[in-house]
Coordinates of C-alpha atoms in Angstrom, one line a residue:
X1 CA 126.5 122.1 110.9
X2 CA 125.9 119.1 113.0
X3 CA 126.8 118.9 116.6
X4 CA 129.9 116.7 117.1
X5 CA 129.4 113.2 117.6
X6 CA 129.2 112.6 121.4
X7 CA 131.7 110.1 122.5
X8 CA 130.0 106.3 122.9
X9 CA 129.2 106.6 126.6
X10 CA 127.8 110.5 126.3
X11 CA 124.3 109.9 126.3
X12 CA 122.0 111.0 123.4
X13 CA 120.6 114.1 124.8
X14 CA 119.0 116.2 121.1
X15 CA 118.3 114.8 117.5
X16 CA 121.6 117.2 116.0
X17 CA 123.4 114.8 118.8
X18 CA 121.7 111.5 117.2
X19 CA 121.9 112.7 113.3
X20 CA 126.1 113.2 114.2
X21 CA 126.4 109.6 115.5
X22 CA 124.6 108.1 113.3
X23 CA 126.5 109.6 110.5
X24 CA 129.7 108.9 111.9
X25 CA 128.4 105.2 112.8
X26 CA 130.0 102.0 111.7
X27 CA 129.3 99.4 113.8
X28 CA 127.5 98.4 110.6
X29 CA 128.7 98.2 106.7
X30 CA 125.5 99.9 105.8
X31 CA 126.7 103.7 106.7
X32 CA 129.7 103.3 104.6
X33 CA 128.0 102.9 101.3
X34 CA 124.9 105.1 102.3
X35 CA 125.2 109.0 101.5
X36 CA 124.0 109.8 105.0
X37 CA 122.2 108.6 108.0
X38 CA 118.1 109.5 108.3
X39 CA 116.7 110.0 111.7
X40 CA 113.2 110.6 112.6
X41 CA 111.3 113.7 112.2
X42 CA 108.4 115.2 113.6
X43 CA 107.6 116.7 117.0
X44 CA 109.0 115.8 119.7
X45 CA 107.2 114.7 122.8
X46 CA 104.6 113.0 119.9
X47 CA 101.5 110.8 121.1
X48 CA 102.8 108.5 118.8
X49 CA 105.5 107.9 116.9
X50 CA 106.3 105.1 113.7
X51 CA 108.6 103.5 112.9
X52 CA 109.2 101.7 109.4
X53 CA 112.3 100.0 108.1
X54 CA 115.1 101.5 106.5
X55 CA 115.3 105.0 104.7
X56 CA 114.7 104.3 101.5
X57 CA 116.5 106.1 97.9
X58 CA 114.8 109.0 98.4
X59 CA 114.9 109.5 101.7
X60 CA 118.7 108.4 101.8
X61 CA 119.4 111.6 99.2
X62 CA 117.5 114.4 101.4
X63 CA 118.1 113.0 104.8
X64 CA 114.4 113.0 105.4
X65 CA 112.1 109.5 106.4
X66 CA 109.4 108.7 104.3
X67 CA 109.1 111.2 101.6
X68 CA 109.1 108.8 98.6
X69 CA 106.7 106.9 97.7
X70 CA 105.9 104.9 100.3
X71 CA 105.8 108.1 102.8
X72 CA 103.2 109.4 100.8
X73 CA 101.1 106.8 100.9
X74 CA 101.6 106.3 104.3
X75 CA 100.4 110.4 105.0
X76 CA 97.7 109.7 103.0
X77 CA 96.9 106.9 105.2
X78 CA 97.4 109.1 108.4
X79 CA 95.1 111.3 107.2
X80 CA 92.2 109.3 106.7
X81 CA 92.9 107.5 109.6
X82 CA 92.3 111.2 111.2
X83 CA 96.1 111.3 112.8
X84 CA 97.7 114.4 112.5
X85 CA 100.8 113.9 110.6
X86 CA 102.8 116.9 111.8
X87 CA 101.5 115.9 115.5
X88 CA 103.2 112.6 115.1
X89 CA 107.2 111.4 115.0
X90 CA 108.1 109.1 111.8
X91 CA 111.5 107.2 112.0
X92 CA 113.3 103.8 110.9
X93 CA 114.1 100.7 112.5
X94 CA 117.8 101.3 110.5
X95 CA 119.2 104.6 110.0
X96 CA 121.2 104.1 107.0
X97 CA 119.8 103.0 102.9
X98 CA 121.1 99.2 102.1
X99 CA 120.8 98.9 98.8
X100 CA 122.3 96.8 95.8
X101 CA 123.6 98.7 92.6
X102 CA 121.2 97.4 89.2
X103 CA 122.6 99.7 86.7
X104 CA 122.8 102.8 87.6
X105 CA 119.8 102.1 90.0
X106 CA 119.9 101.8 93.3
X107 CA 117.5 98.9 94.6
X108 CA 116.2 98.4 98.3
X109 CA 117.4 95.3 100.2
X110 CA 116.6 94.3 103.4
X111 CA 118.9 95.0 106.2
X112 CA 119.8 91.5 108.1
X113 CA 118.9 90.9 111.3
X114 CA 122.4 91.7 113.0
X115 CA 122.3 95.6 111.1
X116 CA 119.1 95.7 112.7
X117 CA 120.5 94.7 115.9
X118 CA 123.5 97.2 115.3
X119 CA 121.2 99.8 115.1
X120 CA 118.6 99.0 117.8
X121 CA 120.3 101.4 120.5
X122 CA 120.1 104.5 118.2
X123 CA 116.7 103.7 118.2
X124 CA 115.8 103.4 121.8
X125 CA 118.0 106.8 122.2
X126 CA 115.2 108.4 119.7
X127 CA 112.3 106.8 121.5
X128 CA 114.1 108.3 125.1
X129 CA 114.3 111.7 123.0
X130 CA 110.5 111.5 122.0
X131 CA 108.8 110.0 124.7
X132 CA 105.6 108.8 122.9
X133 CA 102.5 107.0 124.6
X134 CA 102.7 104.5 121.6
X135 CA 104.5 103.2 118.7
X136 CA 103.1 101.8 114.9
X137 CA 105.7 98.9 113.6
X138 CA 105.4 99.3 110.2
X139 CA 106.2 96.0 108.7
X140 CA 108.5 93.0 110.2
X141 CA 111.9 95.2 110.5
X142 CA 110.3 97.5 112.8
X143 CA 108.7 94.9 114.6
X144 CA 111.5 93.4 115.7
X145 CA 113.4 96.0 116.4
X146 CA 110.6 97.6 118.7
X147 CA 109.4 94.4 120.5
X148 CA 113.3 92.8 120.5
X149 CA 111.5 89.4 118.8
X150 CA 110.4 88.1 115.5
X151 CA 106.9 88.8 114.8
X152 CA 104.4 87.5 112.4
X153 CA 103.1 90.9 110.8
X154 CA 99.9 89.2 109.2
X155 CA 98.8 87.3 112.2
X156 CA 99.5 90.2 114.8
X157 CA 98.5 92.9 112.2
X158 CA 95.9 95.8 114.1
X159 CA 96.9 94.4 117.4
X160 CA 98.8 96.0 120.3
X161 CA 101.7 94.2 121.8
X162 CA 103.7 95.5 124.6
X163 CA 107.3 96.1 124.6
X164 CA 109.0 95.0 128.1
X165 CA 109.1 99.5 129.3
X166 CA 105.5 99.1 129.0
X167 CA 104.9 101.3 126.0
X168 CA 101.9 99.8 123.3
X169 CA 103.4 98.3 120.2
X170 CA 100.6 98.6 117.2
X171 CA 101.5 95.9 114.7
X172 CA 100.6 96.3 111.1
X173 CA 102.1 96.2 107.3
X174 CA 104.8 98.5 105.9
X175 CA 103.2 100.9 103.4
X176 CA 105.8 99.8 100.7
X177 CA 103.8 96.4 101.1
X178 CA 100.8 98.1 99.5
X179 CA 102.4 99.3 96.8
X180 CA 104.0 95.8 96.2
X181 CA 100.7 93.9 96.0
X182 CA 98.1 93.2 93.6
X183 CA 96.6 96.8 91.9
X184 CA 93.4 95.2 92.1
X185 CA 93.4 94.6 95.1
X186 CA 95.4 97.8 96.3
X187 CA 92.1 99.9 97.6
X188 CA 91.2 97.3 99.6
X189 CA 94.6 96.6 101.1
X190 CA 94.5 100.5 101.6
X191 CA 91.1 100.6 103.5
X192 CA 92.3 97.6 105.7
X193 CA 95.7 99.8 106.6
X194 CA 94.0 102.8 107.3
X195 CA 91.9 100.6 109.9
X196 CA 94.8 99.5 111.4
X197 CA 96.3 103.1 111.9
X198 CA 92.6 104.3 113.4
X199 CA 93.0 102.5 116.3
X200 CA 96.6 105.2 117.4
X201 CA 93.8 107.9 116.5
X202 CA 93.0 107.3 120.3
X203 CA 96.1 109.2 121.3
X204 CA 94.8 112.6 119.6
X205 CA 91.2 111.9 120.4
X206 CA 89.8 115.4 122.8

């Protein structure tokens, strides 16, 4: 059972505390549609933690980020990069699944920017709870979210940014966007990802 939801001034003090406020949240319309709320997962007190979008079906079914298909690519990616997956913290920008109904199909869409806004404090309680050294935007969502601006993914893509606290911001693509793009080309794109996540392979360097 989850620990109750701490009233809105209570301060976020474990993940059981986050995972109960972010199910009971609604200061969004994405958690009422959604089957439950996803948090991050991983160790806490990471080097490094990620953060991608939005949970996607998958994920929003087991209450787990990044177990479908783009989590798989991205631990593939993690591992040839040489970061330790289960050394790292994985989370979302957006705790809850936005999706649109096709069928019986449930079809990502892209949370807005005022749901990411509504969900940008959860996030910085999660950061407080992990205290990494540095963070990986995975894609534009995330970006945003972690830097509190729009940034260009493809121009600012391998570099690091800070965010106003001081912590390093590595910019790169969402692994989702590999799987979008051109299966020619999709090695490639893979190779160039992988370069990008090599440079937070610094934080479990010896």
């Amino acid at each position: 059972m989850p620990e109750p939801a701490p009233p809105p001034a209570q301060r976020i003090r474990t993940l059981a505390q986050l995972k109960a406020a972010t199910l009971a949240c609604r200061e969004c319309p994405i958690g009422q549609f959604a089957t439950q709320s996803v948090i991050g997962e991983g160790r806490l007190h990471a080097r490094l933690m990620l953060v991608g979008e939005q949970p996607g079906d998958q994920e929003d079914l087991q209450g787990r980020p990044f177990i479908g298909p783009a989590g798989k690519l991205l631990a593939r990616a993690l591992d040839a990069a040489g970061i330790p997956r289960e050394q790292a913290f994985v989370s979302n920008a957006v705790k809850h699944f936005k999706f649109e109904l096709r069928g019986k199909r449930r079809i990502h869409k892209s949370p807005t920017q005022r749901e990411i806004a509504a969900c940008q404090h959860w996030l910085e309680d999660e950061i407080a709870l992990v205290q990494p050294a540095g963070l990986v935007a995975l894609g534009a969502s995330a970006a945003r979210s972690l830097l509190g601006r729009a940034v260009p993914v493809l121009a600012n893509r391998g570099q690091w940014l800070p965010r106003p606290d001081g912590l390093p911001v590595l910019v790169t693509l969402h692994p989702s966007a590999l799987l979008r793009g051109d299966p020619e080309q999709r090695e490639p794109a893979f190779e160039a990802f992988v370069a990008d996540l090599r440079q937070a392979q610094r934080f479990f360097a010896r």
